[in-house]
Short mmCIF file of N, CA and C and ligand atoms in Angstrom, two decimals:
data_model
loop_
_atom_site.label_atom_id
_atom_site.label_comp_id
_atom_site.label_asym_id
_atom_site.label_seq_id
_atom_site.Cartn_x
_atom_site.Cartn_y
_atom_site.Cartn_z
N MET A 1 18.43 13.39 -11.22
CA MET A 1 18.08 12.91 -9.87
C MET A 1 16.62 13.25 -9.58
N THR A 2 15.89 12.26 -9.15
CA THR A 2 14.47 12.46 -8.89
C THR A 2 14.16 12.02 -7.47
N THR A 3 14.41 12.90 -6.49
CA THR A 3 14.02 12.56 -5.13
C THR A 3 12.51 12.63 -5.04
N GLU A 4 11.93 11.57 -4.56
CA GLU A 4 10.47 11.47 -4.53
C GLU A 4 10.04 10.98 -3.17
N ARG A 5 8.74 11.16 -2.93
CA ARG A 5 8.09 10.51 -1.80
C ARG A 5 6.97 9.62 -2.33
N SER A 6 6.71 8.53 -1.62
CA SER A 6 5.64 7.61 -1.99
C SER A 6 4.85 7.24 -0.75
N LEU A 7 3.56 6.98 -0.94
CA LEU A 7 2.70 6.56 0.17
C LEU A 7 2.59 5.03 0.13
N VAL A 8 3.03 4.42 1.20
CA VAL A 8 2.97 2.96 1.33
C VAL A 8 1.96 2.63 2.42
N LEU A 9 1.16 1.61 2.18
CA LEU A 9 0.27 1.08 3.23
C LEU A 9 0.59 -0.39 3.44
N VAL A 10 0.74 -0.78 4.71
CA VAL A 10 0.68 -2.19 5.06
C VAL A 10 -0.80 -2.44 5.35
N LYS A 11 -1.44 -3.17 4.45
CA LYS A 11 -2.90 -3.33 4.48
C LYS A 11 -3.33 -4.18 5.68
N PRO A 12 -4.65 -4.24 5.99
CA PRO A 12 -5.10 -4.95 7.19
C PRO A 12 -4.63 -6.41 7.27
N ASP A 13 -4.49 -7.08 6.14
CA ASP A 13 -3.98 -8.48 6.19
C ASP A 13 -2.54 -8.50 6.66
N GLY A 14 -1.73 -7.61 6.11
CA GLY A 14 -0.32 -7.54 6.50
C GLY A 14 -0.15 -7.10 7.94
N PHE A 15 -0.95 -6.11 8.35
CA PHE A 15 -0.85 -5.64 9.74
C PHE A 15 -1.23 -6.76 10.71
N ALA A 16 -2.36 -7.43 10.43
CA ALA A 16 -2.85 -8.46 11.34
C ALA A 16 -1.89 -9.64 11.43
N ARG A 17 -1.16 -9.89 10.35
CA ARG A 17 -0.21 -11.00 10.35
C ARG A 17 1.16 -10.60 10.90
N GLY A 18 1.28 -9.36 11.37
CA GLY A 18 2.55 -8.93 11.97
C GLY A 18 3.66 -8.71 10.96
N LEU A 19 3.27 -8.26 9.74
CA LEU A 19 4.26 -8.11 8.67
C LEU A 19 4.75 -6.68 8.48
N THR A 20 4.30 -5.75 9.35
CA THR A 20 4.75 -4.36 9.19
C THR A 20 6.27 -4.27 9.26
N GLY A 21 6.86 -4.94 10.23
CA GLY A 21 8.31 -4.88 10.39
C GLY A 21 9.04 -5.43 9.18
N GLU A 22 8.54 -6.51 8.63
CA GLU A 22 9.16 -7.13 7.45
C GLU A 22 9.09 -6.20 6.24
N VAL A 23 7.94 -5.51 6.08
CA VAL A 23 7.82 -4.55 4.97
C VAL A 23 8.79 -3.39 5.18
N ILE A 24 8.85 -2.87 6.40
CA ILE A 24 9.78 -1.76 6.68
C ILE A 24 11.22 -2.21 6.48
N ARG A 25 11.53 -3.41 6.90
CA ARG A 25 12.89 -3.94 6.73
C ARG A 25 13.29 -3.93 5.25
N ARG A 26 12.36 -4.34 4.39
CA ARG A 26 12.68 -4.37 2.96
C ARG A 26 12.84 -2.96 2.40
N ILE A 27 11.99 -2.03 2.85
CA ILE A 27 12.09 -0.63 2.40
C ILE A 27 13.45 -0.05 2.82
N GLU A 28 13.83 -0.28 4.07
CA GLU A 28 15.09 0.31 4.56
C GLU A 28 16.30 -0.38 3.93
N ARG A 29 16.21 -1.68 3.77
CA ARG A 29 17.32 -2.41 3.18
C ARG A 29 17.55 -1.98 1.73
N LYS A 30 16.46 -1.61 1.06
CA LYS A 30 16.55 -1.09 -0.31
C LYS A 30 17.26 0.27 -0.33
N GLY A 31 17.18 0.99 0.79
CA GLY A 31 17.86 2.28 0.88
C GLY A 31 16.95 3.48 0.95
N TYR A 32 15.63 3.25 1.01
CA TYR A 32 14.72 4.38 1.14
C TYR A 32 14.61 4.79 2.60
N ARG A 33 14.26 6.05 2.79
CA ARG A 33 14.18 6.63 4.12
C ARG A 33 12.72 6.71 4.55
N LEU A 34 12.46 6.46 5.83
CA LEU A 34 11.10 6.63 6.36
C LEU A 34 10.93 8.09 6.77
N VAL A 35 9.85 8.71 6.30
CA VAL A 35 9.59 10.12 6.59
C VAL A 35 8.50 10.26 7.64
N ALA A 36 7.49 9.41 7.59
CA ALA A 36 6.36 9.48 8.53
C ALA A 36 5.70 8.12 8.59
N LEU A 37 5.09 7.84 9.75
CA LEU A 37 4.45 6.54 9.94
C LEU A 37 3.32 6.69 10.94
N ARG A 38 2.18 6.09 10.65
CA ARG A 38 1.09 6.05 11.63
C ARG A 38 0.28 4.78 11.45
N ILE A 39 -0.34 4.36 12.55
CA ILE A 39 -1.21 3.18 12.54
C ILE A 39 -2.63 3.68 12.75
N LEU A 40 -3.52 3.30 11.86
CA LEU A 40 -4.92 3.73 11.99
C LEU A 40 -5.83 2.77 11.24
N THR A 41 -7.09 2.74 11.65
CA THR A 41 -8.11 2.02 10.89
C THR A 41 -8.81 3.04 10.00
N PRO A 42 -8.62 2.94 8.68
CA PRO A 42 -9.16 3.99 7.80
C PRO A 42 -10.67 3.98 7.75
N THR A 43 -11.24 5.17 7.59
CA THR A 43 -12.69 5.29 7.40
C THR A 43 -13.04 4.97 5.95
N ARG A 44 -14.29 4.62 5.73
CA ARG A 44 -14.73 4.35 4.36
C ARG A 44 -14.62 5.61 3.50
N GLU A 45 -14.77 6.78 4.13
CA GLU A 45 -14.64 8.04 3.39
C GLU A 45 -13.21 8.23 2.89
N MET A 46 -12.24 7.98 3.78
CA MET A 46 -10.83 8.07 3.35
C MET A 46 -10.55 7.11 2.20
N LEU A 47 -11.09 5.91 2.31
CA LEU A 47 -10.83 4.89 1.29
C LEU A 47 -11.52 5.22 -0.02
N GLY A 48 -12.68 5.88 0.06
CA GLY A 48 -13.35 6.33 -1.15
C GLY A 48 -12.49 7.33 -1.91
N GLN A 49 -11.79 8.20 -1.16
CA GLN A 49 -10.87 9.16 -1.79
C GLN A 49 -9.64 8.43 -2.33
N HIS A 50 -9.06 7.58 -1.46
CA HIS A 50 -7.82 6.90 -1.82
C HIS A 50 -8.00 6.06 -3.09
N TYR A 51 -9.13 5.36 -3.16
CA TYR A 51 -9.38 4.45 -4.29
C TYR A 51 -10.40 5.01 -5.27
N ALA A 52 -10.46 6.34 -5.40
CA ALA A 52 -11.45 6.99 -6.27
C ALA A 52 -11.42 6.43 -7.69
N GLU A 53 -10.22 6.12 -8.19
CA GLU A 53 -10.12 5.64 -9.57
C GLU A 53 -10.80 4.28 -9.76
N HIS A 54 -11.05 3.58 -8.64
CA HIS A 54 -11.66 2.25 -8.73
C HIS A 54 -13.13 2.23 -8.34
N ALA A 55 -13.73 3.41 -8.14
CA ALA A 55 -15.10 3.49 -7.60
C ALA A 55 -16.12 2.71 -8.42
N GLU A 56 -15.91 2.61 -9.72
CA GLU A 56 -16.87 1.91 -10.59
C GLU A 56 -16.52 0.44 -10.82
N LYS A 57 -15.41 0.00 -10.25
CA LYS A 57 -14.98 -1.39 -10.49
C LYS A 57 -15.83 -2.38 -9.69
N PRO A 58 -16.01 -3.59 -10.20
CA PRO A 58 -16.84 -4.57 -9.49
C PRO A 58 -16.28 -4.97 -8.12
N PHE A 59 -14.97 -4.82 -7.91
CA PHE A 59 -14.37 -5.22 -6.64
C PHE A 59 -14.30 -4.09 -5.62
N PHE A 60 -14.85 -2.92 -5.96
CA PHE A 60 -14.68 -1.75 -5.10
C PHE A 60 -15.27 -1.96 -3.70
N GLY A 61 -16.48 -2.50 -3.63
CA GLY A 61 -17.13 -2.70 -2.32
C GLY A 61 -16.34 -3.66 -1.44
N GLU A 62 -15.90 -4.74 -2.05
CA GLU A 62 -15.08 -5.73 -1.33
C GLU A 62 -13.76 -5.12 -0.86
N LEU A 63 -13.19 -4.27 -1.72
CA LEU A 63 -11.92 -3.62 -1.39
C LEU A 63 -12.09 -2.68 -0.19
N VAL A 64 -13.14 -1.89 -0.20
CA VAL A 64 -13.35 -0.95 0.91
C VAL A 64 -13.70 -1.71 2.20
N ASP A 65 -14.50 -2.77 2.09
CA ASP A 65 -14.79 -3.60 3.27
C ASP A 65 -13.50 -4.14 3.88
N PHE A 66 -12.65 -4.67 3.03
CA PHE A 66 -11.37 -5.24 3.49
C PHE A 66 -10.49 -4.16 4.11
N MET A 67 -10.33 -3.04 3.39
CA MET A 67 -9.38 -2.02 3.85
C MET A 67 -9.83 -1.32 5.13
N SER A 68 -11.14 -1.35 5.41
CA SER A 68 -11.63 -0.71 6.64
C SER A 68 -11.82 -1.74 7.76
N SER A 69 -11.37 -2.98 7.55
CA SER A 69 -11.63 -4.06 8.51
C SER A 69 -10.72 -4.04 9.72
N GLY A 70 -9.66 -3.24 9.70
CA GLY A 70 -8.74 -3.22 10.83
C GLY A 70 -7.62 -2.23 10.59
N PRO A 71 -6.67 -2.19 11.52
CA PRO A 71 -5.58 -1.22 11.38
C PRO A 71 -4.70 -1.47 10.17
N VAL A 72 -4.18 -0.37 9.65
CA VAL A 72 -3.15 -0.41 8.62
C VAL A 72 -1.97 0.43 9.13
N THR A 73 -0.80 0.17 8.59
CA THR A 73 0.34 1.05 8.85
C THR A 73 0.55 1.89 7.60
N ALA A 74 0.41 3.21 7.76
CA ALA A 74 0.62 4.15 6.65
C ALA A 74 2.02 4.74 6.80
N ILE A 75 2.76 4.73 5.71
CA ILE A 75 4.17 5.14 5.75
C ILE A 75 4.46 6.05 4.55
N VAL A 76 5.17 7.14 4.80
CA VAL A 76 5.73 7.93 3.69
C VAL A 76 7.20 7.58 3.60
N ILE A 77 7.61 7.18 2.41
CA ILE A 77 9.02 6.87 2.18
C ILE A 77 9.61 7.89 1.22
N GLU A 78 10.93 7.99 1.21
CA GLU A 78 11.60 8.99 0.38
C GLU A 78 12.86 8.41 -0.24
N GLY A 79 13.14 8.81 -1.46
CA GLY A 79 14.38 8.41 -2.13
C GLY A 79 14.24 8.62 -3.62
N ASN A 80 15.33 8.69 -4.32
CA ASN A 80 15.28 8.84 -5.77
C ASN A 80 14.50 7.68 -6.38
N GLN A 81 13.48 8.03 -7.16
CA GLN A 81 12.65 7.04 -7.87
C GLN A 81 12.02 6.01 -6.95
N CYS A 82 11.69 6.42 -5.72
CA CYS A 82 11.14 5.44 -4.78
C CYS A 82 9.72 5.01 -5.16
N ILE A 83 9.01 5.77 -5.99
CA ILE A 83 7.66 5.36 -6.40
C ILE A 83 7.75 4.08 -7.23
N ALA A 84 8.53 4.14 -8.30
CA ALA A 84 8.73 2.94 -9.12
C ALA A 84 9.47 1.87 -8.33
N GLY A 85 10.42 2.28 -7.51
CA GLY A 85 11.21 1.33 -6.75
C GLY A 85 10.37 0.53 -5.77
N PHE A 86 9.43 1.19 -5.08
CA PHE A 86 8.60 0.43 -4.15
C PHE A 86 7.63 -0.47 -4.91
N ARG A 87 7.09 0.01 -6.04
CA ARG A 87 6.19 -0.86 -6.84
C ARG A 87 6.93 -2.14 -7.25
N SER A 88 8.22 -1.98 -7.54
CA SER A 88 9.04 -3.14 -7.90
C SER A 88 9.22 -4.07 -6.68
N LEU A 89 9.49 -3.49 -5.53
CA LEU A 89 9.59 -4.30 -4.30
C LEU A 89 8.28 -5.01 -4.00
N ALA A 90 7.14 -4.33 -4.25
CA ALA A 90 5.82 -4.89 -3.90
C ALA A 90 5.44 -6.05 -4.80
N GLY A 91 5.78 -5.96 -6.08
CA GLY A 91 5.36 -7.00 -7.02
C GLY A 91 3.99 -6.71 -7.59
N THR A 92 3.58 -7.55 -8.53
CA THR A 92 2.32 -7.31 -9.24
C THR A 92 1.11 -7.51 -8.32
N THR A 93 -0.03 -6.93 -8.73
CA THR A 93 -1.21 -6.83 -7.86
C THR A 93 -1.68 -8.18 -7.32
N ASP A 94 -1.76 -9.18 -8.18
CA ASP A 94 -2.29 -10.49 -7.78
C ASP A 94 -1.21 -11.27 -7.02
N PRO A 95 -1.41 -11.52 -5.73
CA PRO A 95 -0.34 -12.15 -4.95
C PRO A 95 -0.04 -13.57 -5.38
N THR A 96 -0.99 -14.21 -6.05
CA THR A 96 -0.73 -15.56 -6.57
C THR A 96 0.30 -15.52 -7.69
N LYS A 97 0.28 -14.42 -8.48
CA LYS A 97 1.16 -14.31 -9.64
C LYS A 97 2.42 -13.49 -9.34
N ALA A 98 2.42 -12.77 -8.22
CA ALA A 98 3.57 -11.90 -7.92
C ALA A 98 4.83 -12.74 -7.78
N ALA A 99 5.93 -12.22 -8.32
CA ALA A 99 7.17 -12.99 -8.38
C ALA A 99 7.75 -13.23 -6.99
N PRO A 100 8.30 -14.42 -6.77
CA PRO A 100 9.07 -14.65 -5.55
C PRO A 100 10.16 -13.59 -5.43
N GLY A 101 10.43 -13.16 -4.21
CA GLY A 101 11.39 -12.08 -4.01
C GLY A 101 10.70 -10.76 -3.76
N THR A 102 9.45 -10.64 -4.23
CA THR A 102 8.69 -9.42 -3.97
C THR A 102 7.88 -9.57 -2.67
N ILE A 103 7.40 -8.46 -2.14
CA ILE A 103 6.61 -8.49 -0.90
C ILE A 103 5.35 -9.33 -1.12
N ARG A 104 4.62 -9.04 -2.19
CA ARG A 104 3.38 -9.79 -2.45
C ARG A 104 3.67 -11.24 -2.82
N GLY A 105 4.76 -11.47 -3.55
CA GLY A 105 5.13 -12.82 -3.95
C GLY A 105 5.59 -13.67 -2.77
N ASP A 106 6.32 -13.07 -1.86
CA ASP A 106 6.86 -13.82 -0.73
C ASP A 106 5.86 -13.92 0.42
N LEU A 107 5.09 -12.88 0.65
CA LEU A 107 4.28 -12.79 1.87
C LEU A 107 2.79 -12.92 1.62
N GLY A 108 2.36 -12.81 0.35
CA GLY A 108 0.94 -12.81 0.04
C GLY A 108 0.49 -14.10 -0.62
N ARG A 109 -0.82 -14.31 -0.59
CA ARG A 109 -1.44 -15.43 -1.30
C ARG A 109 -2.93 -15.13 -1.42
N ASP A 110 -3.65 -15.90 -2.17
CA ASP A 110 -5.11 -15.80 -2.24
C ASP A 110 -5.69 -16.44 -0.98
N TRP A 111 -6.41 -15.63 -0.20
CA TRP A 111 -7.04 -16.14 1.03
C TRP A 111 -8.54 -16.34 0.81
N GLY A 112 -8.97 -16.32 -0.46
CA GLY A 112 -10.38 -16.55 -0.76
C GLY A 112 -11.04 -15.38 -1.47
N GLN A 113 -10.32 -14.26 -1.60
CA GLN A 113 -10.88 -13.10 -2.29
C GLN A 113 -9.97 -12.65 -3.43
N GLY A 114 -9.30 -13.57 -4.06
CA GLY A 114 -8.49 -13.24 -5.23
C GLY A 114 -7.36 -12.28 -4.93
N SER A 115 -7.40 -11.11 -5.59
CA SER A 115 -6.32 -10.12 -5.47
C SER A 115 -6.56 -9.10 -4.38
N THR A 116 -7.69 -9.19 -3.66
CA THR A 116 -8.02 -8.11 -2.73
C THR A 116 -6.98 -7.98 -1.63
N GLU A 117 -6.66 -9.10 -0.98
CA GLU A 117 -5.69 -9.08 0.12
C GLU A 117 -4.30 -9.29 -0.47
N ASN A 118 -3.53 -8.21 -0.55
CA ASN A 118 -2.20 -8.33 -1.16
C ASN A 118 -1.13 -7.56 -0.40
N VAL A 119 -1.31 -7.44 0.91
CA VAL A 119 -0.28 -7.03 1.88
C VAL A 119 0.07 -5.55 1.87
N VAL A 120 0.30 -4.99 0.69
CA VAL A 120 0.75 -3.59 0.64
C VAL A 120 0.10 -2.79 -0.48
N HIS A 121 0.12 -1.48 -0.28
CA HIS A 121 -0.19 -0.50 -1.34
C HIS A 121 1.04 0.37 -1.54
N GLY A 122 1.27 0.79 -2.78
CA GLY A 122 2.27 1.81 -3.06
C GLY A 122 1.77 2.74 -4.15
N SER A 123 2.02 4.02 -3.98
CA SER A 123 1.59 5.00 -4.99
C SER A 123 2.15 4.64 -6.36
N ASP A 124 1.38 5.00 -7.43
CA ASP A 124 1.83 4.60 -8.77
C ASP A 124 2.36 5.75 -9.62
N SER A 125 2.35 6.98 -9.11
CA SER A 125 2.88 8.13 -9.86
C SER A 125 3.09 9.28 -8.87
N PRO A 126 3.86 10.28 -9.28
CA PRO A 126 4.04 11.44 -8.39
C PRO A 126 2.71 12.13 -8.06
N GLU A 127 1.79 12.17 -9.04
CA GLU A 127 0.48 12.80 -8.79
C GLU A 127 -0.31 11.99 -7.77
N SER A 128 -0.32 10.67 -7.92
CA SER A 128 -1.01 9.82 -6.94
C SER A 128 -0.37 9.95 -5.57
N ALA A 129 0.95 9.99 -5.52
CA ALA A 129 1.63 10.08 -4.23
C ALA A 129 1.23 11.37 -3.50
N ALA A 130 1.20 12.49 -4.21
CA ALA A 130 0.82 13.76 -3.59
C ALA A 130 -0.62 13.72 -3.09
N ARG A 131 -1.51 13.16 -3.92
CA ARG A 131 -2.92 13.07 -3.56
C ARG A 131 -3.10 12.15 -2.36
N GLU A 132 -2.43 11.02 -2.35
CA GLU A 132 -2.59 10.04 -1.28
C GLU A 132 -1.95 10.53 0.03
N MET A 133 -0.80 11.17 -0.05
CA MET A 133 -0.17 11.67 1.18
C MET A 133 -1.07 12.70 1.87
N ALA A 134 -1.83 13.48 1.08
CA ALA A 134 -2.74 14.47 1.68
C ALA A 134 -3.88 13.79 2.42
N ILE A 135 -4.26 12.59 1.99
CA ILE A 135 -5.34 11.85 2.64
C ILE A 135 -4.84 11.23 3.95
N TRP A 136 -3.69 10.61 3.91
CA TRP A 136 -3.18 9.82 5.06
C TRP A 136 -2.36 10.63 6.03
N PHE A 137 -1.74 11.71 5.54
CA PHE A 137 -0.89 12.57 6.38
C PHE A 137 -1.21 14.03 6.10
N PRO A 138 -2.41 14.47 6.50
CA PRO A 138 -2.81 15.85 6.18
C PRO A 138 -1.90 16.91 6.80
N ASP A 139 -1.16 16.55 7.85
CA ASP A 139 -0.30 17.54 8.51
C ASP A 139 1.14 17.53 7.99
N LEU A 140 1.44 16.63 7.06
CA LEU A 140 2.83 16.51 6.63
C LEU A 140 3.22 17.66 5.71
P1 LIG B 201 -2.21 -1.95 -7.22
O1 LIG B 201 -2.47 -1.95 -5.73
O2 LIG B 201 -1.23 -3.02 -7.61
O3 LIG B 201 -1.88 -0.60 -7.77
P2 LIG B 201 -4.86 -1.61 -8.44
O4 LIG B 201 -5.24 -2.15 -9.77
O5 LIG B 201 -4.64 -0.14 -8.32
O6 LIG B 201 -3.57 -2.43 -7.92
O7 LIG B 201 -6.00 -2.07 -7.43
C1 LIG B 201 -6.06 -1.53 -6.14
C2 LIG B 201 -6.30 -2.65 -5.16
O8 LIG B 201 -7.59 -3.22 -5.41
C3 LIG B 201 -5.33 -3.83 -5.28
O9 LIG B 201 -4.12 -3.63 -4.59
C4 LIG B 201 -6.16 -4.96 -4.68
O10 LIG B 201 -6.17 -4.86 -3.24
C5 LIG B 201 -7.54 -4.63 -5.19
N1 LIG B 201 -7.83 -5.29 -6.48
C6 LIG B 201 -7.32 -4.98 -7.69
N2 LIG B 201 -7.81 -5.75 -8.66
C7 LIG B 201 -8.68 -6.60 -8.06
C8 LIG B 201 -9.52 -7.65 -8.54
O11 LIG B 201 -9.57 -7.97 -9.74
N3 LIG B 201 -10.25 -8.30 -7.61
C9 LIG B 201 -10.23 -7.97 -6.28
N4 LIG B 201 -9.46 -6.97 -5.78
C10 LIG B 201 -8.69 -6.30 -6.66
MG1 LIG B 202 -3.08 1.11 -7.96
#
């Protein structure tokens, strides 16, 4: 049994389109528990930490511009294997290619910036989840 926590973000595109409830509905229907939730517009400093692994990528500037453009819903979820489980719910990074049935496949599309706007983020490992939760929920 691997009870885990994962950091989920409803990104500015998803928040602006009113998709927070739909994302939460899918998380809860899957059986994961909500542990914490907040709405905030992230600072570029927070995003530099959150996306540190991508700092040298060509899309990094565009990604930080997008992610700091408006409010996001940050959520900590909990459940056995919820890190892999939420990644499966989210679908692959590129919303054009993400499978129907997934959050990105059903709710996302290319709006002119390729894969940048893809509705949600989910932690990709227990180490990432711990690091990311400290950024978004320092009091948790
Ligand atoms: P993930 O969110 O599926 O884990 P990562 O490769 O970790 O995908 O990339 C982080 C985020 O950066 C993506 O969710 C997406 O918003 C953005 N991104 C990733 N690859 C590209 C790209 O090739 N062009 C533009 N944005 C990208
Ligand atoms: Mg990633």
